[in-house]
Coordinates of C-alpha atoms and ligand atoms in Angstrom, one line a residue:
X769 CA 12.1 -28.1 6.1
X770 CA 8.4 -27.2 4.7
X771 CA 9.7 -23.6 4.0
X772 CA 12.6 -25.0 1.5
X773 CA 9.5 -25.2 -1.5
X774 CA 10.2 -23.5 -4.3
X775 CA 6.4 -22.7 -5.7
X776 CA 7.8 -20.4 -8.0
X777 CA 9.3 -23.4 -10.3
X778 CA 5.0 -24.0 -11.1
X779 CA 4.5 -26.8 -8.0
X780 CA 8.1 -28.1 -8.5
X781 CA 9.8 -28.7 -5.4
X782 CA 12.9 -28.3 -5.2
X783 CA 14.8 -30.3 -2.4
X784 CA 18.2 -28.1 -0.8
X785 CA 21.8 -29.4 -1.0
X786 CA 23.4 -29.8 2.2
X787 CA 24.8 -26.3 2.3
X788 CA 21.2 -25.0 1.9
X789 CA 20.6 -27.4 4.8
X790 CA 23.1 -26.7 7.5
X791 CA 21.7 -22.9 6.5
X792 CA 17.7 -23.4 7.1
X793 CA 18.5 -23.0 10.5
X794 CA 19.0 -19.9 9.9
X795 CA 16.0 -17.4 11.2
X796 CA 14.5 -14.1 10.0
X797 CA 12.8 -11.2 11.9
X798 CA 11.3 -8.4 9.0
X799 CA 9.3 -5.5 10.6
X800 CA 8.1 -3.0 7.9
X801 CA 6.7 0.5 7.9
X802 CA 4.8 2.5 5.4
X803 CA 2.4 1.9 2.9
X804 CA 0.7 -1.0 1.4
X805 CA 3.2 -2.6 -1.3
X806 CA 6.3 -1.9 1.5
X807 CA 4.3 -4.9 3.4
X808 CA 4.1 -6.3 0.0
X809 CA 7.7 -6.4 -1.1
X810 CA 9.0 -8.0 2.8
X811 CA 6.7 -11.3 1.9
X812 CA 9.1 -10.4 -1.7
X813 CA 12.0 -10.5 0.6
X814 CA 10.9 -13.5 2.6
X815 CA 10.1 -15.5 -0.2
X816 CA 13.7 -14.9 -1.4
X817 CA 15.4 -16.0 1.6
X818 CA 13.2 -19.0 2.3
X819 CA 15.2 -20.0 -1.1
X820 CA 18.4 -19.8 1.2
X821 CA 17.1 -21.5 4.0
X822 CA 15.9 -18.3 5.6
X823 CA 12.5 -18.9 8.3
X824 CA 10.6 -15.8 8.9
X825 CA 10.1 -15.4 12.7
X826 CA 8.3 -13.3 15.2
X827 CA 10.7 -13.5 18.0
X828 CA 13.4 -11.0 17.2
X829 CA 15.3 -12.5 20.3
X830 CA 15.9 -16.0 18.0
X831 CA 16.4 -14.0 14.6
X832 CA 20.2 -14.2 12.6
X833 CA 19.2 -11.5 10.5
X834 CA 16.6 -8.2 11.4
X835 CA 15.5 -6.8 8.3
X836 CA 13.6 -2.9 9.0
X837 CA 11.3 -2.9 5.6
X838 CA 11.6 1.6 5.8
X839 CA 9.6 4.2 4.2
X840 CA 10.9 7.9 3.5
X841 CA 7.7 9.8 2.9
X842 CA 7.7 11.6 6.0
X843 CA 10.7 13.4 8.1
X844 CA 8.9 11.8 11.1
X845 CA 8.2 8.4 9.2
X846 CA 12.3 7.6 9.4
X847 CA 13.1 9.3 12.6
X848 CA 10.8 6.2 13.7
X849 CA 12.9 4.0 11.8
X850 CA 16.4 5.3 12.9
X851 CA 15.2 5.0 16.9
X852 CA 14.6 1.7 16.4
X853 CA 18.2 1.1 14.7
X854 CA 19.0 2.6 18.3
X855 CA 17.8 0.5 20.3
X856 CA 18.8 -3.0 18.0
X857 CA 21.8 -2.3 19.9
X858 CA 20.6 -4.8 23.1
X859 CA 20.1 -7.6 20.4
X860 CA 23.8 -6.7 18.5
X861 CA 25.5 -6.7 21.9
X862 CA 24.3 -9.9 22.8
X863 CA 24.5 -11.5 19.6
X864 CA 27.8 -10.0 17.7
X865 CA 26.8 -12.2 14.1
X866 CA 23.7 -10.9 14.4
X867 CA 23.2 -8.7 10.9
X868 CA 21.1 -6.6 10.8
X869 CA 19.6 -4.5 7.1
X870 CA 17.6 -1.7 6.1
X871 CA 14.9 -2.0 3.2
X872 CA 13.5 -0.1 0.8
X873 CA 12.7 3.7 0.6
X874 CA 15.1 4.6 3.5
X875 CA 18.0 2.3 1.7
X876 CA 17.7 3.7 -1.3
X877 CA 16.9 7.8 -0.5
X878 CA 20.4 7.7 2.1
X879 CA 21.9 4.7 0.3
X880 CA 25.8 4.1 1.6
X881 CA 25.3 7.7 3.8
X882 CA 22.9 5.1 6.3
X883 CA 25.9 2.8 6.9
X884 CA 27.9 5.4 7.3
X885 CA 25.8 7.6 10.1
X886 CA 23.9 4.2 11.3
X887 CA 26.6 2.1 12.2
X888 CA 25.3 -0.5 13.5
X889 CA 23.2 -1.5 9.9
X890 CA 25.2 -4.0 8.2
X891 CA 23.0 -4.7 4.8
X892 CA 21.8 -0.9 2.4
X893 CA 19.3 -2.4 0.1
X894 CA 17.0 -0.7 -2.3
X895 CA 13.0 -1.5 -3.8
X896 CA 15.1 -3.5 -6.9
X897 CA 17.4 -5.4 -5.6
X898 CA 16.2 -8.0 -3.3
X899 CA 16.7 -11.0 -4.9
X900 CA 20.6 -9.6 -4.7
X901 CA 19.3 -10.3 -0.7
X902 CA 21.1 -13.7 -0.5
X903 CA 24.2 -12.3 -2.0
X904 CA 24.5 -9.7 0.5
X905 CA 23.7 -11.8 3.2
X906 CA 26.1 -13.4 3.0
X907 CA 29.0 -10.5 2.4
X908 CA 27.2 -9.4 5.1
X909 CA 28.1 -12.5 7.9
X910 CA 31.7 -12.9 6.1
X911 CA 31.8 -9.0 8.3
X912 CA 31.5 -7.1 5.3
X913 CA 29.3 -4.1 4.6
X914 CA 26.8 -4.9 1.8
X915 CA 24.7 -2.0 -0.6
X916 CA 23.1 -3.2 -3.3
X917 CA 20.7 0.1 -4.6
X918 CA 20.4 0.0 -8.5
X919 CA 17.3 0.8 -9.6
X920 CA 15.8 -1.5 -12.2
X921 CA 13.4 -0.9 -15.4
X922 CA 12.8 -3.6 -15.2
X923 CA 11.6 -5.4 -12.4
X924 CA 8.5 -6.1 -11.0
X925 CA 9.3 -9.9 -8.9
X926 CA 6.6 -11.0 -11.0
X927 CA 7.9 -15.2 -10.5
X928 CA 8.0 -14.6 -7.3
X929 CA 5.8 -16.7 -4.8
X930 CA 5.4 -14.1 -1.9
X931 CA 5.6 -15.8 1.5
X932 CA 2.6 -13.7 3.5
X933 CA 3.3 -12.8 7.0
X934 CA 1.2 -11.8 9.7
X935 CA -1.7 -13.2 7.3
X936 CA -5.0 -13.6 9.1
X937 CA -5.5 -16.3 6.1
X938 CA -8.4 -13.8 4.2
X939 CA -7.0 -11.6 2.5
X940 CA -3.7 -10.7 0.6
X941 CA -2.2 -7.9 -1.3
X942 CA -1.0 -8.2 -5.3
X943 CA 1.3 -5.7 -6.3
X944 CA 0.6 -4.9 -9.8
X945 CA 2.9 -2.1 -10.8
X946 CA 6.2 -0.8 -9.2
X947 CA 7.7 2.5 -9.4
X948 CA 5.8 6.2 -10.0
X949 CA 6.4 9.0 -13.0
X950 CA 4.2 11.5 -11.9
X951 CA 6.5 13.5 -10.1
X952 CA 4.4 15.1 -7.3
X953 CA 6.5 18.1 -6.7
X954 CA 6.3 17.1 -2.4
X955 CA 6.4 13.2 -3.2
X956 CA 9.8 10.9 -2.9
X957 CA 8.1 8.3 -3.8
X958 CA 9.9 8.4 -7.4
X959 CA 13.6 8.5 -6.1
X960 CA 12.9 6.0 -3.9
X961 CA 11.2 3.6 -6.0
X962 CA 12.2 4.7 -10.3
X963 CA 10.8 4.6 -13.0
X964 CA 7.1 2.4 -13.3
X965 CA 6.5 -0.4 -14.7
X966 CA 3.5 -2.6 -14.9
X967 CA 3.4 -6.5 -13.8
X968 CA 2.5 -9.5 -16.7
X969 CA -1.3 -10.4 -15.7
X970 CA -1.1 -13.2 -16.4
X971 CA 1.5 -13.9 -13.2
X972 CA -1.1 -11.9 -11.6
X973 CA -4.0 -14.0 -12.4
X974 CA -1.5 -16.7 -11.2
X975 CA -1.0 -15.4 -7.9
X976 CA -4.8 -14.5 -7.2
X977 CA -5.6 -18.4 -7.9
X978 CA -3.3 -19.2 -5.7
X979 CA -4.1 -17.5 -3.1
X980 CA -7.4 -18.5 -3.8
X981 CA -6.8 -21.8 -4.0
X982 CA -5.1 -21.4 -0.7
X983 CA -8.6 -20.3 0.9
X984 CA -7.8 -16.8 1.0
X985 CA -11.3 -14.8 -0.2
X986 CA -9.8 -11.0 -1.0
X987 CA -7.4 -9.3 -2.9
X988 CA -5.9 -6.1 -3.1
X989 CA -3.9 -4.5 -6.4
X990 CA -1.3 -3.1 -5.5
X991 CA 0.3 0.5 -7.1
X992 CA 1.2 4.0 -7.1
X993 CA -1.6 4.4 -9.6
X994 CA -3.0 2.1 -10.0
X995 CA -4.8 3.6 -13.5
X996 CA -2.0 4.1 -15.3
X997 CA -1.5 0.1 -14.9
X998 CA -0.7 -0.9 -18.7
X999 CA 1.1 -4.3 -19.4
X1000 CA 2.7 -4.5 -23.3
X1001 CA 5.2 -6.8 -23.4
X1002 CA 6.4 -5.3 -19.9
X1003 CA 9.2 -2.3 -19.3
X1004 CA 9.1 0.8 -18.7
X1005 CA 5.5 2.8 -19.1
X1006 CA 5.0 3.8 -22.3
X1007 CA 1.8 6.0 -23.1
X1008 CA -0.7 3.7 -25.3
X1009 CA -1.3 5.7 -27.8
X1010 CA 3.3 5.4 -28.3
X1011 CA 2.8 1.2 -28.6
X1012 CA 3.5 -0.5 -31.9
X1013 CA 0.0 -2.7 -33.3
X1014 CA 1.7 -5.8 -32.0
X1015 CA 1.9 -4.5 -28.2
X1016 CA -1.5 -3.1 -28.8
X1017 CA -3.3 -6.5 -29.6
X1018 CA -1.7 -7.4 -26.3
X1019 CA -2.3 -4.8 -24.0
X1020 CA -4.5 -4.6 -21.0
X1021 CA -5.2 -1.3 -19.3
X1022 CA -5.9 -1.5 -15.8
X1023 CA -9.8 -1.7 -16.7
X1024 CA -9.2 -4.7 -18.2
X1025 CA -7.1 -6.1 -15.4
X1026 CA -9.6 -5.4 -12.6
X1027 CA -12.0 -7.3 -14.9
X1028 CA -9.3 -9.9 -15.5
X1029 CA -9.1 -10.9 -11.5
X1030 CA -12.8 -9.9 -10.6
X1031 CA -13.4 -12.7 -13.2
X1032 CA -10.6 -15.6 -11.2
X1033 CA -14.2 -16.5 -8.8
X1034 CA -17.2 -14.7 -7.6
X1035 CA -16.5 -15.6 -3.9
X1036 CA -12.9 -13.6 -4.0
X1037 CA -13.5 -10.5 -3.3
X1038 CA -11.5 -7.6 -5.4
X1039 CA -10.5 -4.2 -4.2
X1040 CA -7.4 -1.9 -5.3
X1041 CA -5.1 1.3 -3.9
X1042 CA -4.1 3.6 -5.1
X1043 CA -6.3 5.3 -7.5
X1044 CA -5.0 8.4 -8.6
X1045 CA -7.4 11.1 -10.0
X1046 CA -6.1 12.3 -13.2
X1047 CA -5.8 8.8 -14.3
X1048 CA -8.9 7.0 -13.1
X1049 CA -11.4 6.8 -16.4
X1050 CA -15.4 6.0 -16.5
X1051 CA -13.9 2.7 -17.8
X1052 CA -12.0 1.7 -14.5
X1053 CA -15.7 2.4 -12.6
X1054 CA -17.9 0.5 -15.5
X1055 CA -15.3 -2.4 -14.5
X1056 CA -16.3 -2.0 -10.9
X1057 CA -20.4 -1.6 -11.2
X1058 CA -20.3 -4.8 -13.4
X1059 CA -18.8 -7.3 -10.6
X1060 CA -20.6 -7.8 -7.8
X1061 CA -17.2 -8.8 -5.7
X1062 CA -15.5 -6.0 -7.1
X1063 CA -15.8 -3.7 -3.5
X1064 CA -17.5 -0.7 -4.4
X1065 CA -14.3 1.5 -2.6
X1066 CA -11.5 4.1 -4.0
X1067 CA -8.8 5.8 -2.1
X1068 CA -8.5 9.2 -4.2
X1069 CA -6.5 11.4 -2.4
X1070 CA -6.7 14.8 -3.4
X1071 CA -4.2 16.4 -1.4
X1072 CA -5.2 19.8 -1.5
X1073 CA -8.7 21.5 -2.6
X1074 CA -7.3 24.4 -4.7
X1075 CA -6.2 24.2 -8.1
X1076 CA -3.3 26.7 -7.2
X1077 CA -1.8 24.8 -4.8
X1078 CA -2.7 21.5 -6.7
X1079 CA -0.2 22.9 -9.9
X1080 CA 2.1 23.6 -7.8
X1081 CA 2.1 20.0 -6.4
X1082 CA 2.4 18.9 -10.0
X1083 CA -0.7 16.7 -9.1
X1084 CA -2.1 17.0 -13.0
X1085 CA -5.5 18.0 -12.1
X1086 CA -7.3 20.7 -10.6
X1087 CA -9.7 20.8 -8.4
X1088 CA -13.0 20.8 -10.7
X1089 CA -11.2 17.6 -12.8
X1090 CA -11.0 16.1 -8.7
X1091 CA -14.8 16.6 -8.3
X1092 CA -16.0 15.9 -11.1
X1093 CA -13.9 12.4 -10.8
X1094 CA -16.2 12.0 -7.9
X1095 CA -19.7 12.9 -9.5
X1096 CA -18.4 10.5 -12.0
X1097 CA -18.4 7.6 -9.2
X1098 CA -21.8 9.0 -7.5
X1099 CA -23.2 8.2 -10.7
X1100 CA -21.8 5.1 -11.9
X1101 CA -21.3 3.3 -8.5
X1102 CA -24.2 5.3 -6.4
X1103 CA -23.2 3.6 -3.3
X1104 CA -19.3 3.6 -3.3
X1105 CA -17.6 4.4 -0.3
X1106 CA -14.4 7.1 -0.9
X1107 CA -11.6 7.7 1.3
X1108 CA -8.8 10.3 0.4
X1109 CA -5.4 11.7 1.7
X1110 CA -4.5 15.5 2.2
X1111 CA -1.7 17.4 2.8
X1112 CA -2.2 20.5 5.2
X1113 CA 0.2 23.3 4.7
X1114 CA 2.0 23.0 2.0
X1115 CA 5.2 25.6 0.3
X1116 CA 2.6 28.2 -0.1
X1117 CA -0.6 27.9 1.2
X1118 CA -2.7 30.6 2.1
X1119 CA -5.6 31.2 4.5
X1120 CA -8.1 31.1 1.5
X1121 CA -7.0 28.0 -0.1
X1122 CA -6.7 25.5 3.0
X1123 CA -10.3 26.5 3.2
X1124 CA -10.8 26.0 -0.2
X1125 CA -9.5 22.5 1.1
X1126 CA -12.8 21.9 3.7
X1127 CA -14.5 23.1 1.0
X1128 CA -13.9 20.6 -1.2
X1129 CA -13.9 18.2 1.7
X1130 CA -17.6 19.4 2.8
X1131 CA -18.4 19.0 -1.2
X1132 CA -17.4 15.2 -1.0
X1133 CA -17.8 14.0 2.8
X1134 CA -15.2 11.1 2.7
X1135 CA -16.4 8.0 4.8
X1136 CA -12.5 8.2 5.5
X1137 CA -8.9 10.7 4.9
X1138 CA -5.6 9.9 5.8
X1139 CA -4.8 13.5 6.9
X1140 CA -0.8 14.9 6.9
X1141 CA 0.8 17.8 7.6
X1142 CA 3.7 19.1 4.9
X1143 CA 6.8 17.8 5.6
X1144 CA 9.8 18.5 2.7
X1145 CA 11.4 16.0 1.2
X1146 CA 15.5 16.5 0.3
X1147 CA 15.7 16.9 -3.4
X1148 CA 12.0 16.5 -4.5
X1149 CA 11.3 19.0 -6.5
X1150 CA 9.9 21.1 -4.0
X1151 CA 12.6 21.9 -1.7
X1152 CA 14.2 22.9 -4.3
X1153 CA 11.8 24.9 -6.4
X1154 CA 9.5 26.8 -3.1
X1155 CA 9.9 27.3 0.5
X1156 CA 8.6 25.5 2.8
X1157 CA 7.2 28.3 4.4
X1158 CA 4.0 27.7 6.0
X1159 CA 4.9 27.4 10.5
X1160 CA 4.7 24.4 12.3
X1161 CA 2.2 26.0 14.8
X1162 CA -0.2 27.2 11.2
X1163 CA 0.4 23.9 9.6
X1164 CA -0.2 22.0 12.7
X1165 CA -3.7 24.4 13.2
X1166 CA -5.0 24.0 9.4
X1167 CA -4.6 19.5 10.4
X1168 CA -6.6 19.7 13.4
X1169 CA -9.1 21.3 11.3
X1170 CA -9.5 18.8 8.5
X1171 CA -9.7 16.2 10.8
X1172 CA -12.2 17.9 13.3
X1173 CA -14.4 17.9 9.8
X1174 CA -13.7 14.6 8.9
X1175 CA -14.3 13.2 11.8
X1176 CA -17.8 14.6 11.3
X1177 CA -18.3 13.2 7.8
X1178 CA -16.8 9.8 8.5
X1179 CA -20.2 9.9 11.3
X1180 CA -22.0 10.4 8.5
X1181 CA -21.0 7.8 6.5
X1182 CA -21.3 5.6 8.8
X1183 CA -25.5 6.2 9.5
X1184 CA -25.8 5.6 6.3
X1185 CA -25.4 2.2 7.2
X1186 CA -28.1 2.4 10.0
X1187 CA -30.7 0.2 10.6
X1188 CA -29.3 -1.3 6.7
X1189 CA -28.1 -4.9 5.8
X1190 CA -24.3 -5.3 5.3
X1191 CA -22.4 -8.2 3.0
X1192 CA -19.1 -8.5 5.7
X1193 CA -15.8 -10.9 5.3
X1194 CA -14.8 -11.8 8.6
X1195 CA -11.3 -11.7 8.7
X1196 CA -11.1 -12.3 12.3
X1197 CA -12.2 -11.6 16.3
X1198 CA -12.6 -7.9 17.4
X1199 CA -9.2 -6.2 18.5
X1200 CA -11.9 -5.1 21.7
X1201 CA -13.6 -7.9 22.2
X1202 CA -12.5 -11.6 21.0
X1203 CA -16.7 -12.3 21.3
X1204 CA -17.2 -10.2 19.0
X1205 CA -16.1 -11.1 14.5
X1206 CA -14.8 -7.8 12.4
X1207 CA -14.5 -7.4 8.8
X1208 CA -15.0 -5.3 6.7
X1209 CA -17.7 -4.6 4.2
X1210 CA -17.7 -3.6 0.1
X1211 CA -17.6 -0.1 1.1
X1212 CA -14.2 -0.7 3.5
X1213 CA -15.6 0.3 7.0
X1214 CA -15.1 -1.7 9.5
X1215 CA -18.1 -3.8 11.4
X1216 CA -18.0 -5.7 14.1
X1217 CA -20.5 -8.4 14.9
X1218 CA -21.5 -10.8 17.7
X1219 CA -19.4 -14.4 17.5
X1220 CA -22.0 -17.1 18.1
X1221 CA -21.1 -19.9 15.3
X1222 CA -19.1 -17.6 12.5
X1223 CA -15.2 -18.1 11.7
X1224 CA -13.1 -16.2 9.5
X1225 CA -12.9 -16.4 6.0
X1226 CA -17.2 -16.2 5.5
X1227 CA -19.2 -14.0 4.5
X1228 CA -22.0 -13.0 6.8
X1229 CA -25.1 -10.3 6.0
X1230 CA -25.1 -8.2 9.3
X1231 CA -27.7 -5.8 10.6
X1232 CA -26.1 -3.0 11.4
X1233 CA -28.0 -1.5 14.8
X1234 CA -25.2 1.3 16.1
X1235 CA -21.7 3.0 14.7
X1236 CA -18.8 5.4 15.7
X1237 CA -17.4 7.1 13.0
X1238 CA -14.8 4.4 12.1
X1239 CA -17.3 1.4 12.8
X1240 CA -20.1 -0.4 12.3
X1241 CA -21.9 -2.4 14.9
X1242 CA -24.3 -4.9 14.2
X1243 CA -26.4 -8.6 14.4
X1244 CA -25.3 -11.3 11.6
X1245 CA -28.9 -12.3 9.9
X1246 CA -29.7 -15.5 8.9
X1247 CA -29.5 -16.7 5.3
X1248 CA -31.7 -19.4 3.2
Ligands
SAH112 N1 0.6 6.8 -4.8 C1 -0.1 7.7 -3.9 C2 0.2 8.1 -2.8 C3 1.7 7.3 -2.1 S1 2.2 8.8 -1.0 C4 -1.0 8.8 -4.4 O1 -0.5 9.5 -5.6 O2 -2.1 8.8 -4.2 C5 0.7 8.5 0.1 C6 0.0 9.9 0.9 O3 1.5 10.6 2.0 C7 0.1 11.1 -0.5 O4 -1.0 10.7 -0.8 C8 -0.1 12.1 0.5 O5 -0.8 12.7 0.8 C9 1.3 11.9 1.5 N2 3.0 12.7 1.8 C10 4.0 12.5 0.4 N3 4.6 13.0 0.0 C11 3.9 13.7 1.3 C12 5.3 14.8 1.7 N4 6.1 15.1 1.8 N5 5.0 15.4 3.2 C13 2.9 15.0 3.9 N6 2.9 14.3 3.0 C14 3.1 13.6 2.3
SF4_113 FE1 4.2 10.1 -5.0 FE2 2.3 11.6 -6.9 FE3 3.8 9.2 -7.0 FE4 1.3 9.0 -5.8 S1 1.8 10.3 -8.1 S2 4.1 7.9 -5.5 S3 2.1 11.2 -4.7 S4 4.4 10.9 -7.1
F3S114 FE1 6.8 5.4 2.1 FE2 8.7 4.2 0.2 FE3 5.4 3.5 0.2 S1 8.1 6.0 0.9 S2 4.9 5.4 1.5 S3 7.2 2.7 2.0 S4 6.3 4.2 -1.4

């Protein structure tokens, strides 16, 4: 019965009526794919379903409903989900009443097609329609196929308190906005997640305070482009200059929001993702520099080091602009860790343009990077306008060069921490050896050190003795 507490209503405890009580024995298994926003959405889904008596389970065998929260970003992501759906057949054959649902970006992109092609699927729900899940579930339980893929101009789920899934009890995500208005030509996200809208800052602060009260020590503010966060009373994003005087007065931009969340407590670390080079202001960097508890780490995807390719990608910045933003970071926050996303083999990319990507990487020397081969996505602007003309073998070769260079830079960045002391927020046991603890420093690099008496959730000063490209290894130093 402990799940039937609706925390959305200012702590008021709602007891269930007998109907819901009967359903309370039901269990839902949720599996998430794709970006952090999807993992965060699954926690909203778990909360909505707990309102109608569904408890989450990590044991798929005992589930009455299985939901896959899916990603469409690259073809491979969709293939993985399709394979997963077919492996769910054995569960369905054991339990005819089992409901299988597809949530998230693939649900939005494929809509009814998914029900037709994947006969096992009973429910298809897009990212803005999760409030309708209880209705859709009861339709599916009555044996009807159920779909809701309506996108919204308003929905932010701001009033819903996520049920934390697979949580380490130390760090949590907070969604601050939804959708994306950018229309990068390669990207499916504007089609799957709809228009950009920002969440009420008060509800963001409430969520941060609630997490702090539950013992969490770190929050990550999430959005596809956090720098364009702008609260002006609700609804679709508007330019600041187009706001009425009244809206301007109550407006909150990302730099302001970041400061407000940092003020919740000096003991609550604040991170955010993803920043966009065209929108990242010096104001954001100055707020970062002025609060110790805002982590000194920026994920700033560049996608390509060549301005012509960036233009074809419709990214809204040039190589020079990107490098200027890097200079601003280094100047305002000298100790900042910087990571990036990059795409190899976008339409029409020449060898010389690929070399520009490598040379940009040499100039910046990122701490980490997420590196991808271009994957053409149906209905995107790139698919309609350009030919996906780089042979797979060339894409592969370019990606391998990018990865090799990045390994060198990650190692270089890790080595900068050698023989220095870092503050680490402990998240849990090290995966490789449970006599070691693992956490991250402010720059988001993983640090492992012998456990001694330290515990998850503690801030520990660790002296770094050794490192690999991705991990720092050290020893806790005594604190006064
Ligand atoms: N909103 C974020 C990115 C979200 S998608 C931003 O603009 O930076 C995460 C990453 O996936 C992108 O940064 C990009 O590098 C990669 N990606 C997106 N679409 C892709 C595609 N069609 N093929 C290959 N990689 C892609
Ligand atoms: Fe996609 Fe571009 Fe939006 Fe990022 S900013 S989600 S890459 S359209
Ligand atoms: Fe994938 Fe959708 Fe995120 S396409 S990367 S899950 S926004």
